[in-house]
Every structure is written in structure tokens, then in C-alpha cells.
Short mmCIF file of C-alpha atoms in Angstrom, two decimals:
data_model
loop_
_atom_site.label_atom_id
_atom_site.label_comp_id
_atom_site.label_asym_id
_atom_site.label_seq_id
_atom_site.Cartn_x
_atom_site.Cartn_y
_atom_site.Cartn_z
CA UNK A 1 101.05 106.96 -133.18
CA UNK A 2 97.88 105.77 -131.15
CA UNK A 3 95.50 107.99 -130.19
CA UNK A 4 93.38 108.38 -126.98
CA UNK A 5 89.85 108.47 -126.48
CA UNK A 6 90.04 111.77 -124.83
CA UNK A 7 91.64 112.90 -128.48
CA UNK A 8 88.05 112.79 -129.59
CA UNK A 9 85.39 115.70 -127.84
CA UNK A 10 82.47 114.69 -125.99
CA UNK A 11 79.18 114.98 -127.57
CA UNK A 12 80.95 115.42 -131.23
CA UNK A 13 83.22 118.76 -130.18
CA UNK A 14 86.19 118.91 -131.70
CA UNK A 15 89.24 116.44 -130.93
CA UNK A 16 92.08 118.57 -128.71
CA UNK A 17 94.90 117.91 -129.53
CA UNK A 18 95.13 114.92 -132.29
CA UNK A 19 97.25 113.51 -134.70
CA UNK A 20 100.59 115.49 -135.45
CA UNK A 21 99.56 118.23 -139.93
CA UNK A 22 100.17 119.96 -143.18
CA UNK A 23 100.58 123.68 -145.62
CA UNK A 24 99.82 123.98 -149.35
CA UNK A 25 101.26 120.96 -151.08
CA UNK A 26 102.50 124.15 -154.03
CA UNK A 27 100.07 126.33 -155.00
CA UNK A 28 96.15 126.76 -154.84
CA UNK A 29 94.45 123.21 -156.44
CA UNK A 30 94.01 123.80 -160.41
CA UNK A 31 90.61 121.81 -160.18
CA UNK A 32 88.80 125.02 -158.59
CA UNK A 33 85.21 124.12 -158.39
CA UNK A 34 82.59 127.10 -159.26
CA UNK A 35 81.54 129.09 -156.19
CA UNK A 36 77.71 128.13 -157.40
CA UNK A 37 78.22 124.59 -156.42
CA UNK A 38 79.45 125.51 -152.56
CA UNK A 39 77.07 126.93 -149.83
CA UNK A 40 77.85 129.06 -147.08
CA UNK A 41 80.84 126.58 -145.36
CA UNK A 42 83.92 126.46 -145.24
CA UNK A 43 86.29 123.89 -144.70
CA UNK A 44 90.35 122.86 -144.41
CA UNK A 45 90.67 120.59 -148.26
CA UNK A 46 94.51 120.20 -148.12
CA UNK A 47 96.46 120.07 -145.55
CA UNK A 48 100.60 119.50 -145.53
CA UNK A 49 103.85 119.71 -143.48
CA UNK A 50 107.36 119.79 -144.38
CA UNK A 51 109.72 118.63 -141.89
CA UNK A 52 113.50 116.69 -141.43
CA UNK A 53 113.09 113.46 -141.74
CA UNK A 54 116.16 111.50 -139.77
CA UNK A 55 117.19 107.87 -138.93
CA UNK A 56 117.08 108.06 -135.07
CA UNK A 57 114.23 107.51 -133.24
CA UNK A 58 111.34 109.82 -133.24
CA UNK A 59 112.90 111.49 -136.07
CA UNK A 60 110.28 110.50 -138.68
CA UNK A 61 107.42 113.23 -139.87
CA UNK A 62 103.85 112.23 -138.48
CA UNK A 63 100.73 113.64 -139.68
CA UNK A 64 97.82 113.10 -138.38
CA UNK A 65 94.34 114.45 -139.11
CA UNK A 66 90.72 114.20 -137.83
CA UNK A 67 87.63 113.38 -140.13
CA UNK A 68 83.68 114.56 -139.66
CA UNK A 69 80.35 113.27 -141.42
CA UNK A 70 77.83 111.00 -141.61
CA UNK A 71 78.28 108.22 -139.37
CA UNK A 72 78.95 104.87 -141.66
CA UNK A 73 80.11 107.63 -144.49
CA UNK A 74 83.33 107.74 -146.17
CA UNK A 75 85.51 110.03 -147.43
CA UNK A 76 88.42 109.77 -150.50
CA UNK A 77 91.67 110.80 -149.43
CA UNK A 78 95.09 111.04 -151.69
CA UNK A 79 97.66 111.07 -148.80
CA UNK A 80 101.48 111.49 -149.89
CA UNK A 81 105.21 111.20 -148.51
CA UNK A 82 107.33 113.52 -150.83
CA UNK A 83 110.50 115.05 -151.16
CA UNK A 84 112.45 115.91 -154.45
CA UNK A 85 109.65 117.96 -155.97
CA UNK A 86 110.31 120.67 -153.00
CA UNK A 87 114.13 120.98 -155.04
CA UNK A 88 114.64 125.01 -155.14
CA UNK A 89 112.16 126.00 -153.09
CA UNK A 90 113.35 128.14 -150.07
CA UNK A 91 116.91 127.20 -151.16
CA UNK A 92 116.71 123.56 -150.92
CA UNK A 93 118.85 121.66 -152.94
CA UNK A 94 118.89 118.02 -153.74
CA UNK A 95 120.84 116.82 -151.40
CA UNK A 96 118.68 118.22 -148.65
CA UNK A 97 115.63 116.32 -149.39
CA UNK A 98 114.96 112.69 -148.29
CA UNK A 99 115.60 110.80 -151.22
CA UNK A 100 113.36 108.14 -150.86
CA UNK A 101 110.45 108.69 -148.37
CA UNK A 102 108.08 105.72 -147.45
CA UNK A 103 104.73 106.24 -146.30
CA UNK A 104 102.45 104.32 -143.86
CA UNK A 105 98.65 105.13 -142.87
CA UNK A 106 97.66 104.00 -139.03
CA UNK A 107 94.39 103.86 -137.69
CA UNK A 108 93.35 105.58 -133.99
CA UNK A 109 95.19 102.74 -132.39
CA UNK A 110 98.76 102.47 -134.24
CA UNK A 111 97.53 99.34 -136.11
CA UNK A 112 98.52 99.65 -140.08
CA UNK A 113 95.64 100.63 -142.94
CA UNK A 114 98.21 100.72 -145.62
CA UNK A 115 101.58 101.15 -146.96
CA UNK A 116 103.51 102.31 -149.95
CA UNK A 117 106.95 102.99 -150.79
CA UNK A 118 106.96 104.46 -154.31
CA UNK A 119 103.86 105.71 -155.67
CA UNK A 120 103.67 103.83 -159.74
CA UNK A 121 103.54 100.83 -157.35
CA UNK A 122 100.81 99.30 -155.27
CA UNK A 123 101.26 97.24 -152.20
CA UNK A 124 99.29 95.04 -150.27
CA UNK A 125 99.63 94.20 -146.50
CA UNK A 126 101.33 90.67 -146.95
CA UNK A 127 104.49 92.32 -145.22
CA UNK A 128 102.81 93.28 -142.27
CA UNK A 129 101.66 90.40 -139.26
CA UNK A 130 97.64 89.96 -139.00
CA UNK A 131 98.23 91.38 -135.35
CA UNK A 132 99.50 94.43 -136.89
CA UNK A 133 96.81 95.18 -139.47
CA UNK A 134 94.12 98.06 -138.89
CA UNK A 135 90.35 96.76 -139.10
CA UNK A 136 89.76 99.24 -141.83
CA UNK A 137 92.81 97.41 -143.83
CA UNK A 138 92.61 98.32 -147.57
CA UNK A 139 93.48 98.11 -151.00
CA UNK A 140 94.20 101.03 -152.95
CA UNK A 141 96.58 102.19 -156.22
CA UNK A 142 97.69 106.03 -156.27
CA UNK A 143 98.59 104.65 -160.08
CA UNK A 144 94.48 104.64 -160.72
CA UNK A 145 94.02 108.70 -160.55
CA UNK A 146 91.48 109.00 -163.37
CA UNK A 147 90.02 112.14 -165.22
CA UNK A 148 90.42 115.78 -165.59
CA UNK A 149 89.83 116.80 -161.87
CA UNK A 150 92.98 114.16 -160.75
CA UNK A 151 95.44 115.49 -163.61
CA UNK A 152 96.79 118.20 -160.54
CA UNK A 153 97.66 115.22 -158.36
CA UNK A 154 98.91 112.93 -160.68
CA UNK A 155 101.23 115.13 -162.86
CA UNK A 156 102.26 116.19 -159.63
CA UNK A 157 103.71 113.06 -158.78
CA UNK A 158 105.33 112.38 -162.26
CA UNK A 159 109.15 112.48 -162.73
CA UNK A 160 109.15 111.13 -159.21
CA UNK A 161 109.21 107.85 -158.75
CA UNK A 162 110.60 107.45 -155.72
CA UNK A 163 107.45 109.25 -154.25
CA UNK A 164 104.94 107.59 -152.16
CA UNK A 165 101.01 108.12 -152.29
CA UNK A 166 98.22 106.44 -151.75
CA UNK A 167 94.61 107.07 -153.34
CA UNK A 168 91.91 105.92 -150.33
CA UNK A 169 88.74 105.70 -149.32
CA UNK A 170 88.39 105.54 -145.64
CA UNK A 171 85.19 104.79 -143.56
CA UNK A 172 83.63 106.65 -140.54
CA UNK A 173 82.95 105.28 -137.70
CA UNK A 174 79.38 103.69 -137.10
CA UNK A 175 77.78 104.23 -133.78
CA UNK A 176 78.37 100.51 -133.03
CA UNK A 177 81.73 100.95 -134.04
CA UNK A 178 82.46 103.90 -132.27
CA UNK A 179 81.23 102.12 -128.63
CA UNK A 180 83.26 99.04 -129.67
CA UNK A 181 86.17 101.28 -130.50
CA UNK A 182 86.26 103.80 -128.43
CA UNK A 183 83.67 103.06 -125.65
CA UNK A 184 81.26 105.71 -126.53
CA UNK A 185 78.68 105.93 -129.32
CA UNK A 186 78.62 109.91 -129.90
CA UNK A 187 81.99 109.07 -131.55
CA UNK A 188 80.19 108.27 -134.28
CA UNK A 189 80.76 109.96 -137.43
CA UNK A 190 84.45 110.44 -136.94
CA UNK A 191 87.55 109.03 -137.25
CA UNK A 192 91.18 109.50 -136.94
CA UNK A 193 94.32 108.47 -139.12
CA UNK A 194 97.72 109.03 -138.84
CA UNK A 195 100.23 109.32 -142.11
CA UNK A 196 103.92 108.09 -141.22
CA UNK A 197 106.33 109.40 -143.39
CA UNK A 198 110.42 107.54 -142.83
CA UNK A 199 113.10 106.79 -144.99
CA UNK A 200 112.78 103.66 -146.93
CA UNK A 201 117.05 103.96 -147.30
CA UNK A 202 118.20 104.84 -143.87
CA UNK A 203 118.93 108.23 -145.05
CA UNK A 204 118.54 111.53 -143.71
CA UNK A 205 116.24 114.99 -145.02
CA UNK A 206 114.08 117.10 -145.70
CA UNK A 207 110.33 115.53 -146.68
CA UNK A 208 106.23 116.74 -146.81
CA UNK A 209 103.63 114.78 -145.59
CA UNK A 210 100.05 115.61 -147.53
CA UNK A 211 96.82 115.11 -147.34
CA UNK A 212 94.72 116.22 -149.82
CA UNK A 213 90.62 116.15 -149.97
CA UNK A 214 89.05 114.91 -153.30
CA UNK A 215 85.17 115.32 -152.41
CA UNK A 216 85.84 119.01 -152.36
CA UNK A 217 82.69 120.17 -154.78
CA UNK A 218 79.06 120.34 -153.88
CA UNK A 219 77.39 120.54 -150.58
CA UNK A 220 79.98 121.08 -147.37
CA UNK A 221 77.55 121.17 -144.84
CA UNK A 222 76.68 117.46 -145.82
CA UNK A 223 79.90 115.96 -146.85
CA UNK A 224 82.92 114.52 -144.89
CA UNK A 225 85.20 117.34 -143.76
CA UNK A 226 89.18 117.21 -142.42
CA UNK A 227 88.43 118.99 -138.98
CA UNK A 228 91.72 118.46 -136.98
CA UNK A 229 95.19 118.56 -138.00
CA UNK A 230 98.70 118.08 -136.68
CA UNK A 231 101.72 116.82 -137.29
CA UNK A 232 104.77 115.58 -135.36
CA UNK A 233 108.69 116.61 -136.56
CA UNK A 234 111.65 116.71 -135.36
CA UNK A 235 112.73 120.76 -135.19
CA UNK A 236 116.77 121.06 -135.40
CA UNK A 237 118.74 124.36 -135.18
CA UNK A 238 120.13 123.92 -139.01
CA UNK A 239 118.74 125.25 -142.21
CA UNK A 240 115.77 124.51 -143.19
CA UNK A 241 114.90 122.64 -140.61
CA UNK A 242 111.88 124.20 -138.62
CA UNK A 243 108.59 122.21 -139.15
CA UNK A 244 106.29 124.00 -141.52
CA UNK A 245 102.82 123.35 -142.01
CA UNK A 246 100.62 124.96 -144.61
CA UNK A 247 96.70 124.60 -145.28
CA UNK A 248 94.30 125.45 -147.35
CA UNK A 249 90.96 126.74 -146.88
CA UNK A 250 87.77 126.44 -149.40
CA UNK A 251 84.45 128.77 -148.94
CA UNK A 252 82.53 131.55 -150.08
CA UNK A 253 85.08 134.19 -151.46
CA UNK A 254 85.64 137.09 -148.75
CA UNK A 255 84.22 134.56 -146.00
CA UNK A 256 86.65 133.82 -143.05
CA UNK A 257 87.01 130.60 -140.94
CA UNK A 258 88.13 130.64 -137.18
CA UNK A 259 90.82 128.66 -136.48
CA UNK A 260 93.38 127.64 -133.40
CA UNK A 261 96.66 126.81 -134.22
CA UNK A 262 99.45 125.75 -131.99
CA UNK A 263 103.06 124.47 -131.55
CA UNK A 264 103.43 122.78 -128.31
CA UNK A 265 105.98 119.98 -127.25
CA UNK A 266 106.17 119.20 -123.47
CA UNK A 267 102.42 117.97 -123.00
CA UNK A 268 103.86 115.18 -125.74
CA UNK A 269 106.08 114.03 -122.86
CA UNK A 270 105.50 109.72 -122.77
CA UNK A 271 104.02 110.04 -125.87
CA UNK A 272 105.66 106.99 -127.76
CA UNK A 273 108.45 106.91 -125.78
CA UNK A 274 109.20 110.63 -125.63
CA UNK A 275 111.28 111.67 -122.89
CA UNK A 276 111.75 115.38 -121.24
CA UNK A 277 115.09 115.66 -123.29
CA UNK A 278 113.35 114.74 -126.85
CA UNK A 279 111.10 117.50 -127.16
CA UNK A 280 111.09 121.30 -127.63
CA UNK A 281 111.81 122.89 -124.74
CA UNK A 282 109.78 126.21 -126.27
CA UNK A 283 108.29 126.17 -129.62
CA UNK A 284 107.48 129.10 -130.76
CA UNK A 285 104.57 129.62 -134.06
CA UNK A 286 104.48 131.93 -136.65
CA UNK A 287 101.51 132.02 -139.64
CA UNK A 288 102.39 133.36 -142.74
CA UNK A 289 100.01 134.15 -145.95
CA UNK A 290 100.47 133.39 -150.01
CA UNK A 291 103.40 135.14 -150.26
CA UNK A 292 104.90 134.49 -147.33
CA UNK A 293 104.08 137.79 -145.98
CA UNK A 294 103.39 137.45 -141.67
CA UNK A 295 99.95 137.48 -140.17
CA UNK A 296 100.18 136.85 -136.83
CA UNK A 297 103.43 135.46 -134.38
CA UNK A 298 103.09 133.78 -131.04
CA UNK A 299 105.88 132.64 -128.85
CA UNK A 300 104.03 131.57 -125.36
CA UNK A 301 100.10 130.69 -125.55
CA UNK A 302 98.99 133.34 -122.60
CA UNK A 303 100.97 136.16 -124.04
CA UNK A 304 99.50 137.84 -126.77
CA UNK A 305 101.80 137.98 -129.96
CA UNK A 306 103.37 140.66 -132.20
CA UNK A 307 105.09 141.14 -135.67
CA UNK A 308 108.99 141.38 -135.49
CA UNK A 309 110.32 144.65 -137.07
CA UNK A 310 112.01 142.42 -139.88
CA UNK A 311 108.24 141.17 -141.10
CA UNK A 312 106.01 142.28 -144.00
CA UNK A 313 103.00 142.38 -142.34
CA UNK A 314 100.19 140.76 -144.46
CA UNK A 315 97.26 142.26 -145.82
CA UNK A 316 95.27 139.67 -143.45
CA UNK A 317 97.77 140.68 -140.81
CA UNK A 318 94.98 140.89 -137.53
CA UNK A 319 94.85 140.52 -133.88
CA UNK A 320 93.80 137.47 -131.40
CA UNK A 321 94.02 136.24 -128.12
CA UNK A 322 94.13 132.69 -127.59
CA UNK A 323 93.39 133.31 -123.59
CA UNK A 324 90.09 134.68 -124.00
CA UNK A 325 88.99 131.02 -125.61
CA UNK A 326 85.00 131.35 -124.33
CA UNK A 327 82.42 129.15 -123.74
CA UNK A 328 82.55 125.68 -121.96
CA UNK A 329 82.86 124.31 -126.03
CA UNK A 330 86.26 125.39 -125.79
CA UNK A 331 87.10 124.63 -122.70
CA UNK A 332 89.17 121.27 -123.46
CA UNK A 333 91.28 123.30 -126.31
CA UNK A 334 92.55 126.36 -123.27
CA UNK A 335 92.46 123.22 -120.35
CA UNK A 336 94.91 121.28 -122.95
CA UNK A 337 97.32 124.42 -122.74
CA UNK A 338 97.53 125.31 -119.12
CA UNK A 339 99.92 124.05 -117.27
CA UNK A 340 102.30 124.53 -121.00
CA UNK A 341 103.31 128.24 -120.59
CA UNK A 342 106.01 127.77 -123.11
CA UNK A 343 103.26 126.39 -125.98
CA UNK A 344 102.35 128.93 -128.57
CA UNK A 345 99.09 129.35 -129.79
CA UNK A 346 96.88 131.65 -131.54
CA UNK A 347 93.18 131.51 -132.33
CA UNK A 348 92.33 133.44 -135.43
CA UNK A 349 89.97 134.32 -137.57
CA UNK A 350 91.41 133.77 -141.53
CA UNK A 351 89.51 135.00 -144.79
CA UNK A 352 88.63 133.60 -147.29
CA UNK A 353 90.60 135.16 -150.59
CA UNK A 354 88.23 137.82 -152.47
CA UNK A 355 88.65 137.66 -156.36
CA UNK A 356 90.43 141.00 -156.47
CA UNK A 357 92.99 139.80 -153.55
CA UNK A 358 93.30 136.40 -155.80
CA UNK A 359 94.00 138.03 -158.88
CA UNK A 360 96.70 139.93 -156.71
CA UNK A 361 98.18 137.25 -154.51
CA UNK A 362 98.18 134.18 -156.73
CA UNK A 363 97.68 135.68 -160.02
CA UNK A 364 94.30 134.46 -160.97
CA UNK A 365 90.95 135.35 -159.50
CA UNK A 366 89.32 132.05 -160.14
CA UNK A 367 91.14 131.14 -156.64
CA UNK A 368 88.51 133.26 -155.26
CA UNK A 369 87.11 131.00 -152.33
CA UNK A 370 90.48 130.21 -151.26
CA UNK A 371 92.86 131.01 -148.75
CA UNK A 372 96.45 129.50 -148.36
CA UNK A 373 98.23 130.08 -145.05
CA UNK A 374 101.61 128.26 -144.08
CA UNK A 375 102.61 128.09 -140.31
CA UNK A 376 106.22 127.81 -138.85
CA UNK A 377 107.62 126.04 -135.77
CA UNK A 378 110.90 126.76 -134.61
CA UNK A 379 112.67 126.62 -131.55
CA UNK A 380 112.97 129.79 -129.29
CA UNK A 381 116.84 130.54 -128.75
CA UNK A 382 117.86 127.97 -131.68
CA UNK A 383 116.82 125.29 -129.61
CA UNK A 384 115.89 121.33 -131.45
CA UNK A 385 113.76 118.46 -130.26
CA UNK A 386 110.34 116.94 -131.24
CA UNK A 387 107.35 119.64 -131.57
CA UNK A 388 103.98 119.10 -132.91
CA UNK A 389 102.06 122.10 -135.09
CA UNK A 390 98.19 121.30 -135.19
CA UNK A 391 95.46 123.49 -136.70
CA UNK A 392 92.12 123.31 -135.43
CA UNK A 393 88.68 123.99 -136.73
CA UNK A 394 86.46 125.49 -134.51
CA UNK A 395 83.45 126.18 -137.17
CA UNK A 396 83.19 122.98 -137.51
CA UNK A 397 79.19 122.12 -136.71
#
């Protein structure tokens, strides 16, 4: 997918509407740094989206995400394309999942950073033509996850061969970089990356794109930060087969971090060959907690949302209003809806788990800090085609 240079704000706001996203790879991250070493920010550290994964076209799962810092910075990155590890959860059975995803990492422009197929095995460009490659064209080996802090990831991956990762490092832009790129220097600092996940058999199913941050300790107003998320699926009308996207949020326990998240479709329309017919006609977004309890629904973006009577309303269960966006900083977020009455969207404020709520929710109140929220995309009136679920930080200066 190639991005725009309207996809990135003005003077260093936020990107609008981005790469297609992502929910809690499984549960909260076991290497939980100590609340001493974070100050008062918060900030998205994984982000993932399961999704069906088919052999027509536009039927693979694209996430895309949105990186912040210093400009000429970097930031480390395990990205992954995974299916058979998701076996039992929500019902899914083997032959559900894909059963052997491939992954591929584009730059802003659709031009290739890297590629793998299964994870134990690194590979190099030599498959893809010069004209093809990204400038920021890399080696890497998901196979070189080292130490303690990795052992999550890596044991992860185990027993799954036919997996595919990649452990990155990825540069942002410079300011010369960003005028040569983009045509505008107050890019700098940013950059954008999109995660293609397809079968590498022809097959069909069920798959999760990830993307996970590894420079998740010490100071957050300094470091790199995932600011933008989204991701591209197809939604069908079968089991299983809405596009869910999870995240999860790192601060000060009991903090909360505002967010907008949306499912649109129709302002896709050209959008690599998208027609009318490909996409959802009317997507409609619901955000669920830990446990899968509901916090907030939306159906269409100007229309304030409700719980169904069937819910379990969550204990962060709480009220927005995505049409009272305010202030000319969010301006290109509410100017990106109009005109897409059927989009849902919500902008919310999420907290930040206390240790008493993590003890309670996940078990264990060293996930204090954390927050895990997963949202859903479905089609209103069981109807399919191509939606996109992004998640947006708006505390993001």
C-alpha cells in the first residue's frame, strides 16, 4: 500500500487516516518494565489485527502503522504474520487458520524493506528487482532475539515454523529526507511502514498481523513512539471472520490515554484498485476490554453509540462523542469523516489498568501500567467487503 503525503499532518499533527492495525498479540507482555523507569506518558507498545486472509485480490491483511521521534532516530520493531498459535481461541480450529502466512514490510511508497516467509529463516532481497526495493532496504534475522527481555517473543514463535517475523530496526526520516521524500521538511521525525501479510500456499484463513515495540523502558517522552495504526481486511459474513484489532497501552497505572478509533471503508474507494463493490458498504466498530467485556459501540460516526442489551458492559464502559472533535488540531481527523455517514468512529478516553483492576482482570498486578483493549469490525446487516480499523493517538506531543 503507498501512502500519501496528506497521510502525514502538517506541522508534525498526527497522520489521518494511515496505514491499515493491530489488538494484543495474547496477553499483557511478560517483560513488564518497573513503573520507576516510565514518566508521565503514555504510549500504544503493541499493536495487532486478526483478519481472513484469502487468495483473491485485496483479500490479504495490511497493517500499517505510523512512527514519532527524533528526526534521524530509529526505532526496533519485531513485526509478525501468524496464524496457528491463535488454534482454540474464540473457537478456531486448525483448519481455519492460514497455514502458512508470508510477511512483507513496505515503505510510504509501496517499495519493499523486507521479506520473510518462515521466521527460523532469514531472507535477503535477491528475489525482489532493484526497482522494487525500499531506500531503507535491510537486513535483519527474527532467529537473533537475544536475552531475558526477548524470551516472550521468541518462545512465542516456537513450535511454529511456518510463522513469519522479522526483528528490525527502522530509521526516521531526516529533515532532508523528509523534503526529498515527501516534499516538506516538518515531516521530519516520522515515518510510515506498512506490514503485508498473504499466503505463501495459495490457501485461504484466518491470520494476525503484529507489531510489537521493543524500546518500551525508560524515558517515553524522548523515545520513538507507534502513533498511528490501521489495518486493511477483508470482512466476510462467516465465522470468525470480522476484522479484529487489539492494542495495548503502557503508562502510569490509573492514567488514561485519548484515543480515536474508527472502521470506515468507502473513503478507501481507488485505493489500490478498490472499487465501490469491494468495500464495506457500513462498517460498524465495537471496543471491547481484557475480558472481552464492551466499552463503547459505534455504528455511524455522527451518531453517538450505545451498548446492546446482550453486552457486559465493562468496568471502563464510558461515554464519547466523536462529533464534538475540537480545535483546528483535529480538524483533518472529523474533515476525513464527513462526507462517510456510514463510518463508525469513537474518540475515547481509555485508562490505564490500576494494580487492584490488574490483579482482577489479568490476574497479576504487576500489569499495572497497562491497558489491553481489542476492537471489532463487522459489517452492519451481515454485509462483507474490504474495511479498514485504525486507532489513533491524539496525546501524542
Amino acid at each position: 500500500m503507498a501512502w500519501a503525503s496528506s497521510d502525514i499532518p502538517n506541522g508534525g499533527a498526527a497522520p489521518s487516516e494511515a496505514v491499515p492495525d493491530s489488538a494484543p498479540t495474547e496477553a499483557a507482555p511478560s517483560d513488564i518494565p518497573s513503573s520507576d523507569n516510565l514518566d508521565t506518558a503514555s504510549r500504544l507498545v503493541n499493536i495487532s489485527t486478526r483478519g481472513y486472509v484469502g487468495s483473491g485480490a485485496n483479500q490479504q491483511l495490511v497493517g500499517g502503522f505510523v512512527l514519532k521521534g527524533t528526526p534521524g532516530g530509529t526505532k526496533t520493531i519485531l513485526i509478525k504474520g501468524v496464524a496457528q498459535y491463535m488454534e482454540g481461541a474464540d473457537g478456531l480450529t486448525s483448519s481455519d487458520l492460514l497455514d502458512n502466512p508470508k510477511l512483507q514490510l513496505q515503505d510510504a511508497f509501496g517499495k519493499i524493506v523486507a521479506i520473510n516467509d518462515d521466521w527460523k529463516t532469514a531472507q535477503d532481497l535477491s528475489s525482489v528487482a532493484s526497482s522494487d526495493q525500499s531506500t531503507f532496504a535491510t537486513s535483519y534475522s527474527a532467529t537473533t532475539l537475544q536475552g531475558s527481555a526477548y524470551d516472550s517473543y521468541r518462545n512465542e514463535l516456537n513450535n511454529h515454523d511456518g510463522a513469519a517475523a522479522m526483528l528490525i530496526t527502522v530509521p526516521l526520516l531526516t529533515s532532508d529526507e523528509a523534503a526529498s521524500l515527501f516534499g516538506n521538511a516538518a515531516y521530519a521525525g516520522y515515518n510510515l511502514f506498512t506490514a503485508v501479510v498473504s499466503s505463501s500456499s495459495g490457501s485461504a484463513g484466518i491470520a494476525q498481523v503484529a507489531i510489537e515495540d521493543l524500546d518500551r523502558t525508560g524515558d517515553y517522552s524522548s523515545t520513538a513512539k507507534l502513533v498511528n495504526i490501521s489495518t486493511r481486511g477483508y470482512v466476510g459474513s462467516g465465522a470468525n471472520q470480522e476484522l479484529v484489532g487489539g492494542f495495548v497501552l503502557l503508562g502510569q497505572a490509573g492514567m488514561s490515554k485519548k484515543l480515536l478509533a474508527k472502521g470506515s471503508a468507502q473513503y478507501m474507494l481507488g485505493a489500490d484498485g478498490l472499487t465501490s463493490s469491494d468495500l464495506l458498504s457500513d462498517p460498524q466498530l465495537k471496543l471491547q476490554d481484557i475480558v472481552g467485556n464492551a466499552v463503547a459501540r459505534n455504528d455511524n460516526w455522527g451518531t453517538s453509540g450505545s451498548l446492546e442489551s446482550g453486552d457486559t458492559a465493562s468496568v471502563f464502559s464510558t461515554s464519547y462523542d466523536v462529533s464534538g472533535l475540537p480545535g483546528s488540531s483535529y480538524d483533518l481527523y472529523r474533515n476525513e469523516l464527513d462526507g462517510h455517514s456510514n463510518a463508525s468512529a469513537m474518540l475515547i478516553n481509555l485508562p490505564m489498568m490500576t494494580s487492584d483492576q490488574a490483579q482482577s482482570l489479568a490476574g497479576n498486578s504487576a500489569y499495572a501500567g497497562y491497558a489491553l483493549y481489542t476492537a471489532i469490525v463487522s459489517g452492519d446487516g451481515s454485509t462483507t467487503g474490504v474495511a479498514q480499523i485504525t486507532v489513533e493517538d491524539l496525546d501524542r506531543e
